[in-house]
Short mmCIF file of N, CA and C in Angstrom, two decimals:
data_model
loop_
_atom_site.label_atom_id
_atom_site.label_comp_id
_atom_site.label_asym_id
_atom_site.label_seq_id
_atom_site.Cartn_x
_atom_site.Cartn_y
_atom_site.Cartn_z
N MET W 1 0.34 -0.94 -0.22
CA MET W 1 0.29 -0.25 0.33
C MET W 1 0.94 1.10 -0.08
N LYS W 2 2.36 1.78 1.25
CA LYS W 2 2.99 2.20 0.60
C LYS W 2 3.12 2.44 -0.56
N LEU W 3 4.26 1.03 -0.96
CA LEU W 3 4.71 1.83 -2.39
C LEU W 3 3.31 2.37 -3.35
N LEU W 4 2.33 2.00 -3.53
CA LEU W 4 0.77 2.77 -4.26
C LEU W 4 1.19 4.80 -4.08
N LEU W 5 0.89 4.25 -2.60
CA LEU W 5 0.90 6.21 -2.37
C LEU W 5 1.93 6.12 -2.93
N THR W 6 3.53 5.79 -2.58
CA THR W 6 4.64 6.61 -2.65
C THR W 6 4.29 6.38 -4.91
N MET W 7 3.45 5.48 -5.47
CA MET W 7 4.14 6.54 -6.78
C MET W 7 2.95 7.14 -7.62
N ILE W 8 1.49 6.67 -6.89
CA ILE W 8 0.32 8.19 -6.54
C ILE W 8 1.39 9.43 -6.89
N ILE W 9 1.95 9.52 -5.82
CA ILE W 9 2.42 10.88 -4.85
C ILE W 9 3.00 11.17 -5.75
N GLY W 10 4.09 10.67 -6.56
CA GLY W 10 5.20 10.86 -7.41
C GLY W 10 4.81 11.28 -8.64
N LEU W 11 3.88 10.75 -8.94
CA LEU W 11 2.95 10.63 -9.95
C LEU W 11 2.56 12.10 -9.86
N GLY W 12 1.60 12.53 -9.34
CA GLY W 12 1.47 13.46 -9.02
C GLY W 12 1.94 15.19 -9.48
N LEU W 13 3.67 14.85 -8.57
CA LEU W 13 3.88 14.99 -8.45
C LEU W 13 4.78 15.27 -10.22
N ILE W 14 5.64 14.61 -10.56
CA ILE W 14 5.06 14.77 -12.16
C ILE W 14 4.28 15.12 -12.98
N MET W 15 3.77 14.36 -12.65
CA MET W 15 2.95 15.28 -14.03
C MET W 15 3.08 16.75 -14.37
N PRO W 16 2.67 17.59 -13.15
CA PRO W 16 3.04 19.36 -13.70
C PRO W 16 4.10 19.20 -14.11
N LEU W 17 5.16 18.97 -13.37
CA LEU W 17 6.72 18.65 -14.65
C LEU W 17 7.38 18.67 -15.40
N GLN W 18 6.37 17.65 -15.84
CA GLN W 18 5.53 17.62 -17.90
C GLN W 18 5.25 18.31 -17.94
N SER W 19 4.17 19.18 -18.18
CA SER W 19 3.61 20.18 -18.76
C SER W 19 4.18 21.14 -18.47
N VAL W 20 4.77 21.47 -17.06
CA VAL W 20 5.44 23.00 -18.10
C VAL W 20 6.12 22.45 -18.38
N ALA W 21 7.48 21.61 -18.26
CA ALA W 21 8.79 21.05 -19.78
C ALA W 21 7.59 21.29 -20.67
N HIS W 22 6.92 20.20 -21.20
CA HIS W 22 6.07 21.12 -22.50
C HIS W 22 5.02 22.26 -22.64
N ALA W 23 5.21 23.03 -21.66
CA ALA W 23 4.87 24.05 -21.98
C ALA W 23 6.03 24.51 -22.63
N GLN W 24 7.71 24.65 -22.13
CA GLN W 24 8.42 25.88 -22.15
C GLN W 24 9.09 25.41 -24.05
N ALA W 25 9.08 23.63 -24.11
CA ALA W 25 9.23 23.47 -25.37
C ALA W 25 8.33 24.54 -26.43
N SER W 26 7.58 23.95 -25.62
CA SER W 26 6.76 24.17 -27.47
C SER W 26 6.47 26.16 -27.13
N GLY W 27 6.69 26.92 -26.15
CA GLY W 27 6.91 27.69 -26.69
C GLY W 27 5.19 28.68 -25.83
N LYS W 28 4.56 27.60 -25.04
CA LYS W 28 3.31 28.40 -25.07
C LYS W 28 2.36 28.19 -23.97
N PHE W 29 2.70 28.98 -22.52
CA PHE W 29 2.46 28.95 -21.27
C PHE W 29 1.08 29.27 -21.32
N VAL W 30 0.22 28.17 -20.49
CA VAL W 30 -1.08 27.83 -20.25
C VAL W 30 -1.49 28.60 -18.93
N VAL W 31 -2.37 29.26 -18.84
CA VAL W 31 -2.95 30.06 -17.10
C VAL W 31 -4.13 28.79 -16.77
N PRO W 32 -3.60 28.12 -15.78
CA PRO W 32 -5.02 27.29 -16.01
C PRO W 32 -6.68 27.89 -15.64
N CYS W 33 -6.43 28.71 -14.83
CA CYS W 33 -7.69 29.64 -14.34
C CYS W 33 -8.05 30.82 -14.66
N ALA W 34 -7.88 31.28 -16.22
CA ALA W 34 -8.39 32.27 -17.03
C ALA W 34 -8.93 31.85 -17.37
N VAL W 35 -9.73 30.75 -17.72
CA VAL W 35 -11.34 30.19 -18.35
C VAL W 35 -11.63 30.72 -17.80
N PRO W 36 -13.29 31.31 -19.14
CA PRO W 36 -14.05 32.65 -18.40
C PRO W 36 -14.89 30.79 -16.86
N PHE W 37 -15.44 30.23 -16.39
CA PHE W 37 -15.97 29.88 -15.32
C PHE W 37 -15.66 29.80 -14.78
N TYR W 38 -13.44 29.99 -14.60
CA TYR W 38 -12.87 31.17 -13.80
C TYR W 38 -12.94 32.14 -12.99
N ARG W 39 -13.51 32.31 -13.46
CA ARG W 39 -14.03 34.57 -13.87
C ARG W 39 -15.87 34.91 -13.51
N GLU W 40 -16.58 33.67 -12.96
CA GLU W 40 -17.95 33.26 -12.99
C GLU W 40 -18.08 34.40 -11.25
N LEU W 41 -16.79 34.95 -10.70
CA LEU W 41 -17.27 34.97 -8.97
C LEU W 41 -16.49 36.54 -9.16
N ASP W 42 -16.12 36.91 -10.22
CA ASP W 42 -14.90 38.04 -10.02
C ASP W 42 -15.29 39.05 -9.90
N PHE W 43 -16.91 39.70 -9.92
CA PHE W 43 -17.58 40.57 -9.47
C PHE W 43 -17.15 41.30 -8.10
N ILE W 44 -17.15 39.94 -7.48
CA ILE W 44 -17.35 40.30 -5.45
C ILE W 44 -15.60 40.84 -5.54
N VAL W 45 -14.90 40.54 -6.24
CA VAL W 45 -13.50 41.13 -6.16
C VAL W 45 -13.13 42.72 -6.01
N GLY W 46 -12.98 43.29 -4.30
CA GLY W 46 -12.66 43.94 -4.30
C GLY W 46 -12.63 44.84 -2.94
N ASP W 47 -11.62 46.03 -1.98
CA ASP W 47 -12.45 46.03 -1.19
C ASP W 47 -14.07 47.64 -0.83
N TRP W 48 -14.96 46.45 -0.22
CA TRP W 48 -15.88 47.33 0.73
C TRP W 48 -16.36 48.24 1.66
N GLN W 49 -16.95 48.69 1.80
CA GLN W 49 -17.94 48.39 3.17
C GLN W 49 -18.33 48.30 2.56
N VAL W 50 -19.34 47.36 4.17
CA VAL W 50 -20.83 46.65 4.15
C VAL W 50 -21.84 47.21 4.89
N PHE W 51 -22.90 47.98 3.87
CA PHE W 51 -23.62 48.06 4.56
C PHE W 51 -25.22 47.24 4.82
N HIS W 52 -26.17 47.38 6.01
CA HIS W 52 -26.99 46.76 6.69
C HIS W 52 -28.23 46.71 5.70
N LYS W 53 -28.39 46.46 4.53
CA LYS W 53 -29.61 46.75 3.39
C LYS W 53 -30.73 47.29 3.93
N ASP W 54 -31.22 47.64 4.82
CA ASP W 54 -32.78 47.98 5.65
C ASP W 54 -32.27 48.76 6.34
N THR W 55 -31.36 48.78 6.81
CA THR W 55 -30.63 50.67 8.15
C THR W 55 -30.17 51.79 7.27
N GLY W 56 -28.39 50.99 6.15
CA GLY W 56 -27.35 52.03 5.39
C GLY W 56 -26.85 51.95 6.87
N LYS W 57 -26.92 51.10 7.72
CA LYS W 57 -25.35 50.68 9.02
C LYS W 57 -24.15 50.22 8.74
N LEU W 58 -23.18 51.29 8.25
CA LEU W 58 -22.04 50.14 8.53
C LEU W 58 -22.67 49.18 8.99
N ALA W 59 -21.74 47.76 8.72
CA ALA W 59 -21.62 46.80 9.68
C ALA W 59 -19.77 46.33 9.30
N GLY W 60 -20.04 46.49 8.83
CA GLY W 60 -18.15 46.19 8.76
C GLY W 60 -17.12 46.60 6.96
N TYR W 61 -15.97 45.32 6.61
CA TYR W 61 -15.11 45.57 6.33
C TYR W 61 -15.10 43.98 5.25
N ASP W 62 -15.46 44.33 4.37
CA ASP W 62 -14.39 42.78 3.09
C ASP W 62 -13.51 43.10 2.47
N ARG W 63 -12.55 42.46 2.52
CA ARG W 63 -11.72 42.82 1.62
C ARG W 63 -11.81 41.03 0.61
N ILE W 64 -11.98 41.65 -1.13
CA ILE W 64 -11.84 40.21 -1.58
C ILE W 64 -10.63 40.52 -2.61
N GLY W 65 -10.02 39.68 -2.61
CA GLY W 65 -8.95 39.22 -3.75
C GLY W 65 -8.64 38.18 -4.22
N ARG W 66 -8.01 37.63 -5.80
CA ARG W 66 -7.60 36.64 -6.31
C ARG W 66 -6.14 36.13 -5.30
N THR W 67 -6.42 34.57 -5.85
CA THR W 67 -4.87 34.70 -4.50
C THR W 67 -5.09 32.94 -5.52
N LEU W 68 -3.18 32.53 -5.68
CA LEU W 68 -3.16 31.03 -6.03
C LEU W 68 -3.32 31.28 -7.74
N ARG W 69 -3.17 32.65 -8.20
CA ARG W 69 -2.84 32.37 -10.01
C ARG W 69 -4.26 33.02 -10.15
N GLY W 70 -5.15 33.28 -9.39
CA GLY W 70 -5.75 33.15 -9.92
C GLY W 70 -7.65 32.16 -10.14
N CYS W 71 -7.02 30.30 -9.12
CA CYS W 71 -7.15 29.75 -9.23
C CYS W 71 -8.40 30.34 -7.85
N ALA W 72 -8.06 31.16 -6.94
CA ALA W 72 -8.53 30.85 -6.23
C ALA W 72 -9.31 32.44 -5.29
N ILE W 73 -10.25 32.75 -4.81
CA ILE W 73 -10.66 34.07 -4.24
C ILE W 73 -10.96 34.13 -2.66
N GLN W 74 -9.89 34.15 -2.26
CA GLN W 74 -9.40 35.51 -0.40
C GLN W 74 -10.75 35.94 -0.03
N GLN W 75 -11.22 35.83 0.81
CA GLN W 75 -11.71 36.70 1.60
C GLN W 75 -11.47 37.14 2.72
N SER W 76 -11.59 39.13 3.59
CA SER W 76 -11.20 39.06 4.42
C SER W 76 -12.47 39.67 5.45
N TRP W 77 -12.75 39.18 5.86
CA TRP W 77 -14.20 39.68 6.71
C TRP W 77 -13.75 40.46 8.21
N ILE W 78 -14.19 41.88 8.68
CA ILE W 78 -14.33 42.35 9.62
C ILE W 78 -15.20 43.37 10.06
N SER W 79 -15.93 43.00 11.15
CA SER W 79 -17.31 43.07 11.84
C SER W 79 -17.18 44.83 12.78
N LEU W 80 -18.34 45.38 12.74
CA LEU W 80 -17.94 46.72 12.69
C LEU W 80 -19.42 47.41 14.10
N ASP W 81 -20.41 46.47 13.92
CA ASP W 81 -21.13 46.35 15.49
C ASP W 81 -21.28 44.88 15.73
N ASP W 82 -22.00 44.38 16.26
CA ASP W 82 -22.51 43.88 17.00
C ASP W 82 -23.69 42.36 16.28
N HIS W 83 -23.83 42.56 15.46
CA HIS W 83 -24.32 41.70 14.61
C HIS W 83 -24.44 40.54 15.13
N PHE W 84 -23.84 39.85 15.14
CA PHE W 84 -23.31 37.98 15.19
C PHE W 84 -22.63 37.66 16.87
N SER W 85 -22.47 39.34 17.59
CA SER W 85 -21.79 38.77 19.13
C SER W 85 -22.82 38.66 19.99
N SER W 86 -22.85 37.43 21.15
CA SER W 86 -24.34 36.87 21.78
C SER W 86 -23.38 36.89 23.95
N GLU W 87 -24.35 37.18 24.29
CA GLU W 87 -23.52 36.07 25.63
C GLU W 87 -22.62 35.64 25.80
N TYR W 88 -22.80 34.84 24.69
CA TYR W 88 -21.89 33.83 24.74
C TYR W 88 -19.41 33.80 24.36
N VAL W 89 -20.52 35.52 23.31
CA VAL W 89 -19.44 35.34 22.33
C VAL W 89 -19.46 37.06 22.47
N PRO W 90 -19.14 37.52 22.66
CA PRO W 90 -19.28 38.77 22.99
C PRO W 90 -18.73 40.11 22.41
N PHE W 91 -18.04 38.79 21.71
CA PHE W 91 -16.73 40.13 20.95
C PHE W 91 -17.07 39.90 19.22
N ARG W 92 -16.81 40.79 18.04
CA ARG W 92 -17.29 41.42 17.32
C ARG W 92 -16.24 40.08 16.25
N MET W 93 -16.87 39.48 15.17
CA MET W 93 -16.33 38.72 14.21
C MET W 93 -15.52 39.37 13.59
N TYR W 94 -14.46 38.18 12.81
CA TYR W 94 -14.01 38.62 11.69
C TYR W 94 -13.98 37.11 11.35
N GLY W 95 -13.50 37.04 10.05
CA GLY W 95 -13.53 35.44 9.08
C GLY W 95 -12.36 35.85 8.09
N LYS W 96 -12.11 34.92 7.36
CA LYS W 96 -12.03 34.61 6.15
C LYS W 96 -12.32 32.93 5.23
N SER W 97 -11.94 33.52 4.29
CA SER W 97 -12.82 32.37 3.23
C SER W 97 -12.22 32.02 2.59
N LEU W 98 -12.21 31.08 1.39
CA LEU W 98 -11.64 30.77 -0.14
C LEU W 98 -12.49 30.06 -1.13
N THR W 99 -12.64 30.32 -1.67
CA THR W 99 -13.13 29.95 -2.48
C THR W 99 -13.15 29.27 -4.08
N ALA W 100 -12.83 27.60 -4.74
CA ALA W 100 -11.97 28.05 -5.58
C ALA W 100 -13.82 27.16 -6.76
N PHE W 101 -13.03 27.60 -7.45
CA PHE W 101 -14.15 25.93 -9.04
C PHE W 101 -12.86 24.68 -8.85
N ASN W 102 -14.11 23.92 -8.83
CA ASN W 102 -13.52 21.84 -9.04
C ASN W 102 -13.34 22.35 -9.77
N GLY W 103 -13.68 22.47 -10.85
CA GLY W 103 -14.04 22.09 -12.37
C GLY W 103 -15.70 21.57 -13.20
N SER W 104 -16.62 21.23 -11.80
CA SER W 104 -17.82 21.38 -11.14
C SER W 104 -18.64 21.97 -11.43
N LYS W 105 -18.28 22.93 -9.66
CA LYS W 105 -19.04 23.76 -8.89
C LYS W 105 -17.89 24.61 -8.19
N TRP W 106 -18.53 25.40 -7.70
CA TRP W 106 -17.83 26.43 -6.99
C TRP W 106 -17.90 26.21 -5.05
N VAL W 107 -16.96 26.19 -4.14
CA VAL W 107 -16.37 25.66 -3.17
C VAL W 107 -15.88 26.34 -1.77
N HIS W 108 -16.51 27.12 -1.12
CA HIS W 108 -16.50 28.37 0.08
C HIS W 108 -16.17 27.62 1.10
N MET W 109 -15.26 28.04 1.95
CA MET W 109 -15.01 27.48 2.99
C MET W 109 -14.64 28.55 4.16
N TRP W 110 -15.58 28.61 4.73
CA TRP W 110 -15.60 29.83 5.75
C TRP W 110 -14.65 29.51 6.54
N VAL W 111 -14.49 30.16 7.45
CA VAL W 111 -13.91 29.96 9.36
C VAL W 111 -14.21 31.53 9.83
N ASP W 112 -14.26 31.58 11.53
CA ASP W 112 -14.63 32.92 11.55
C ASP W 112 -14.10 32.74 13.29
N ASN W 113 -13.45 33.69 14.05
CA ASN W 113 -13.24 33.89 15.42
C ASN W 113 -14.32 33.69 16.20
N ASN W 114 -14.72 33.84 15.95
CA ASN W 114 -16.21 32.72 16.70
C ASN W 114 -16.40 31.75 16.60
N ALA W 115 -15.82 30.48 15.75
CA ALA W 115 -15.98 28.66 15.98
C ALA W 115 -16.55 28.40 14.65
N GLY W 116 -17.28 29.32 14.32
CA GLY W 116 -17.51 29.18 12.89
C GLY W 116 -17.04 28.42 11.44
N VAL W 117 -17.72 27.51 10.98
CA VAL W 117 -16.42 27.16 9.70
C VAL W 117 -18.23 26.47 8.69
N GLN W 118 -18.15 26.78 7.56
CA GLN W 118 -19.30 26.76 6.72
C GLN W 118 -18.40 26.11 5.63
N ILE W 119 -19.11 24.76 4.60
CA ILE W 119 -18.51 24.74 3.54
C ILE W 119 -19.78 24.91 2.79
N LEU W 120 -19.36 25.61 1.54
CA LEU W 120 -20.89 26.35 0.75
C LEU W 120 -20.11 25.17 -0.79
N GLU W 121 -21.57 24.92 -1.12
CA GLU W 121 -21.24 24.88 -2.96
C GLU W 121 -21.82 25.61 -3.47
N GLY W 122 -21.78 25.43 -4.80
CA GLY W 122 -22.60 26.35 -6.28
C GLY W 122 -22.19 26.71 -7.33
N GLY W 123 -22.75 28.45 -7.81
CA GLY W 123 -22.61 28.87 -8.58
C GLY W 123 -23.24 29.75 -9.21
N PRO W 124 -23.70 30.16 -10.39
CA PRO W 124 -24.02 30.84 -10.77
C PRO W 124 -25.90 29.97 -11.30
N ASP W 125 -26.90 31.07 -10.53
CA ASP W 125 -28.65 30.77 -10.41
C ASP W 125 -29.64 31.34 -10.97
N ASN W 126 -28.90 31.78 -12.38
CA ASN W 126 -29.70 33.07 -12.67
C ASN W 126 -28.96 34.80 -12.71
N ASP W 127 -30.61 35.23 -11.59
CA ASP W 127 -28.94 36.88 -11.62
C ASP W 127 -28.32 36.25 -10.86
N ARG W 128 -28.32 35.71 -9.37
CA ARG W 128 -27.73 35.36 -8.67
C ARG W 128 -26.39 34.61 -8.55
N PHE W 129 -25.61 34.80 -8.06
CA PHE W 129 -24.82 33.12 -7.25
C PHE W 129 -24.05 33.06 -6.06
N VAL W 130 -24.85 31.65 -5.81
CA VAL W 130 -25.82 30.89 -5.36
C VAL W 130 -24.84 29.91 -4.68
N LEU W 131 -24.06 30.10 -3.11
CA LEU W 131 -24.12 28.60 -2.44
C LEU W 131 -24.85 28.46 -1.21
N LYS W 132 -24.93 27.04 -0.40
CA LYS W 132 -25.43 25.90 -0.39
C LYS W 132 -24.56 24.85 0.50
N SER W 133 -24.56 25.30 1.77
CA SER W 133 -24.51 23.97 2.56
C SER W 133 -24.41 22.33 2.07
N LYS W 134 -22.69 20.98 1.93
CA LYS W 134 -22.93 20.78 1.39
C LYS W 134 -22.99 19.68 2.29
N GLU W 135 -23.02 20.01 3.71
CA GLU W 135 -23.72 18.36 4.85
C GLU W 135 -24.87 19.50 5.48
N PRO W 136 -25.44 20.02 6.69
CA PRO W 136 -26.85 21.12 7.64
C PRO W 136 -25.74 20.83 8.28
N VAL W 137 -25.18 22.40 9.51
CA VAL W 137 -25.17 22.53 10.24
C VAL W 137 -25.33 23.17 11.66
N GLY W 138 -25.29 22.10 12.58
CA GLY W 138 -26.29 22.65 13.98
C GLY W 138 -27.68 22.23 13.97
N GLY W 139 -27.59 21.27 12.96
CA GLY W 139 -29.48 21.10 12.14
C GLY W 139 -30.30 21.70 11.66
N PHE W 140 -29.11 23.85 11.26
CA PHE W 140 -29.93 23.89 10.19
C PHE W 140 -29.00 23.58 8.67
N GLU W 141 -29.43 24.12 7.18
CA GLU W 141 -28.64 24.36 5.72
C GLU W 141 -28.84 25.62 5.36
N TYR W 142 -27.47 26.30 5.53
CA TYR W 142 -27.83 27.53 5.17
C TYR W 142 -27.39 28.25 3.61
N GLU W 143 -28.03 28.77 2.81
CA GLU W 143 -27.39 29.66 1.75
C GLU W 143 -27.06 30.70 1.99
N LEU W 144 -26.17 31.48 0.81
CA LEU W 144 -25.11 31.98 0.49
C LEU W 144 -25.07 32.72 -0.73
N SER W 145 -25.49 34.35 -0.98
CA SER W 145 -25.77 35.14 -2.31
C SER W 145 -25.42 35.58 -2.67
N TRP W 146 -24.93 35.93 -3.53
CA TRP W 146 -24.45 37.50 -4.12
C TRP W 146 -24.85 37.87 -5.87
N LYS W 147 -25.49 39.61 -5.48
CA LYS W 147 -25.96 39.93 -6.22
C LYS W 147 -25.60 40.82 -7.03
N LYS W 148 -25.72 41.32 -8.47
CA LYS W 148 -24.82 42.40 -8.76
C LYS W 148 -26.08 43.48 -9.00
N GLY W 149 -25.91 44.22 -8.19
CA GLY W 149 -26.48 45.28 -8.51
C GLY W 149 -26.28 46.73 -9.24
N GLU W 150 -26.45 48.22 -9.38
CA GLU W 150 -26.86 48.80 -9.04
C GLU W 150 -25.00 49.73 -9.04
N ASN W 151 -24.53 50.33 -9.98
CA ASN W 151 -23.08 51.54 -10.00
C ASN W 151 -22.77 50.22 -8.55
N ASP W 152 -21.67 49.82 -9.63
CA ASP W 152 -21.27 48.85 -8.89
C ASP W 152 -21.48 47.78 -7.12
N ARG W 153 -22.38 47.98 -6.89
CA ARG W 153 -23.06 46.93 -5.36
C ARG W 153 -23.32 46.60 -5.91
N ILE W 154 -23.29 45.20 -4.61
CA ILE W 154 -23.57 44.19 -4.61
C ILE W 154 -23.78 43.48 -4.14
N GLU W 155 -25.45 42.64 -4.00
CA GLU W 155 -26.15 42.52 -2.36
C GLU W 155 -25.68 40.79 -2.88
N ASN W 156 -25.50 40.44 -0.72
CA ASN W 156 -25.27 39.52 -0.39
C ASN W 156 -25.86 38.92 0.88
N LEU W 157 -27.21 38.28 0.24
CA LEU W 157 -28.72 37.25 1.74
C LEU W 157 -27.38 36.35 2.39
N HIS W 158 -27.48 35.97 3.78
CA HIS W 158 -27.61 34.71 4.59
C HIS W 158 -28.76 34.44 4.37
N ARG W 159 -28.81 33.03 4.30
CA ARG W 159 -30.23 32.30 4.92
C ARG W 159 -29.49 31.27 5.37
N ARG W 160 -30.96 31.52 6.84
CA ARG W 160 -30.65 29.36 7.01
C ARG W 160 -32.45 28.53 7.08
N ARG W 161 -32.22 27.39 7.04
CA ARG W 161 -33.31 26.96 7.41
C ARG W 161 -33.13 25.45 8.05
N PRO W 162 -33.99 25.56 9.14
CA PRO W 162 -33.52 24.12 9.37
C PRO W 162 -34.33 22.37 8.50
N ILE W 163 -33.01 21.64 9.28
CA ILE W 163 -32.80 20.83 8.13
C ILE W 163 -34.10 19.68 7.27
N ASP W 164 -35.99 19.31 8.72
CA ASP W 164 -36.77 19.15 8.56
C ASP W 164 -37.33 20.09 7.61
N GLY W 165 -37.62 21.32 7.45
CA GLY W 165 -38.15 21.99 6.71
C GLY W 165 -38.01 23.63 6.73
N GLY W 166 -39.27 23.62 6.69
CA GLY W 166 -39.71 24.72 7.32
C GLY W 166 -38.94 26.40 6.16
N ASP W 167 -39.36 27.28 6.97
CA ASP W 167 -39.22 28.93 6.23
C ASP W 167 -38.05 29.35 6.30
N TRP W 168 -36.77 30.26 6.02
CA TRP W 168 -35.88 30.77 5.08
C TRP W 168 -35.77 31.94 6.36
N GLU W 169 -35.22 31.59 7.49
CA GLU W 169 -34.26 32.74 8.41
C GLU W 169 -33.45 33.68 8.28
N VAL W 170 -33.48 35.22 7.47
CA VAL W 170 -32.43 36.08 7.06
C VAL W 170 -31.43 36.15 7.25
N LEU W 171 -29.68 35.37 8.26
CA LEU W 171 -29.35 35.62 8.53
C LEU W 171 -28.72 37.11 8.58
N TYR W 172 -28.03 37.71 7.41
CA TYR W 172 -27.79 39.10 6.47
C TYR W 172 -28.26 39.25 5.32
N HIS W 173 -28.90 40.39 4.82
CA HIS W 173 -29.18 40.71 3.66
C HIS W 173 -27.95 42.58 3.95
N TRP W 174 -27.04 43.05 3.04
CA TRP W 174 -25.94 43.63 3.51
C TRP W 174 -25.90 43.82 2.01
N LEU W 175 -25.68 45.35 1.33
CA LEU W 175 -25.24 46.16 0.39
C LEU W 175 -23.93 46.23 0.15
N TYR W 176 -23.19 45.97 -0.52
CA TYR W 176 -21.37 45.91 -0.53
C TYR W 176 -22.03 47.46 -1.51
N VAL W 177 -20.81 48.18 -0.80
CA VAL W 177 -20.69 49.94 -2.10
C VAL W 177 -18.64 49.76 -1.91
N LYS W 178 -18.30 50.10 -3.37
CA LYS W 178 -16.45 50.06 -3.33
C LYS W 178 -16.57 50.59 -2.30
N ASN W 179 -15.16 50.10 -1.15
CA ASN W 179 -14.74 50.93 -0.51
C ASN W 179 -13.60 52.81 -0.89
N VAL W 180 -13.47 53.56 -1.33
CA VAL W 180 -12.94 54.18 -2.05
C VAL W 180 -11.77 54.51 -1.40
N ASN W 181 -11.98 54.99 -0.32
CA ASN W 181 -11.47 55.82 0.68
C ASN W 181 -10.45 54.40 1.44
N GLN W 182 -9.97 53.52 0.71
CA GLN W 182 -9.33 52.17 1.40
C GLN W 182 -8.04 51.75 3.09
N SER W 183 -7.72 53.18 3.17
CA SER W 183 -6.69 54.35 4.33
C SER W 183 -7.65 53.37 5.63
N LEU W 184 -9.47 53.54 5.16
CA LEU W 184 -9.74 53.75 6.23
C LEU W 184 -10.34 51.99 6.14
N LEU W 185 -9.51 51.19 5.31
CA LEU W 185 -10.07 49.61 6.48
C LEU W 185 -8.88 49.35 7.28
N PRO W 186 -9.85 48.57 8.38
CA PRO W 186 -8.47 48.02 9.61
C PRO W 186 -7.99 47.03 8.84
N ASP W 187 -6.41 46.63 9.70
CA ASP W 187 -5.90 45.68 9.74
C ASP W 187 -6.43 44.67 9.93
N ASP W 188 -6.83 43.48 9.57
CA ASP W 188 -7.26 42.20 9.64
C ASP W 188 -5.93 41.59 11.10
N GLU W 189 -4.92 41.93 10.49
CA GLU W 189 -3.98 41.36 11.16
C GLU W 189 -3.70 41.35 12.85
N GLU W 190 -4.55 43.05 12.94
CA GLU W 190 -4.72 43.34 14.07
C GLU W 190 -5.39 43.55 15.00
N MET W 191 -5.98 41.94 14.77
CA MET W 191 -7.62 41.84 15.68
C MET W 191 -7.06 40.64 15.58
N ASN W 192 -5.80 39.46 16.11
CA ASN W 192 -4.94 37.55 16.41
C ASN W 192 -5.54 37.83 17.04
#
């Protein structure tokens, strides 16, 4: 079994090297994640001020950018209000996500300082980009959606419902606005 595993790992390392060698020999380099379906979520890339859609109150900042030569989207969220706070978790949330296309669907992994972890999957759905729970979390299924709005604004809706059915509950409905004064963006590393 160890020999088989060693061979598989070895092939996994050799095949990409062979592809690079072939590209160099032919003079044609390939950028693996430059094809259009890897760009379906590019509209959320940017530095954002995030507002509660119903009140207009500033909720936080979200810095979203491409990483790994364009093969993934990395998000860094900093909450500026107590929307996610409770008597058990009295501090403000900050978190990070990594989202990538696996060849058939988008996979989104979220981790935050409130011990929250979610894995969501999905893709474009009519005029929205929708990600849903891969597996229930705490008896709920979750749905996260992004929708392009006017003037380079984006709506972000996060909902959940019990796995035994029932109505969707809105956890937050936010409006993303480009952060033109990026000097106001807090340094998320200071929050560790």
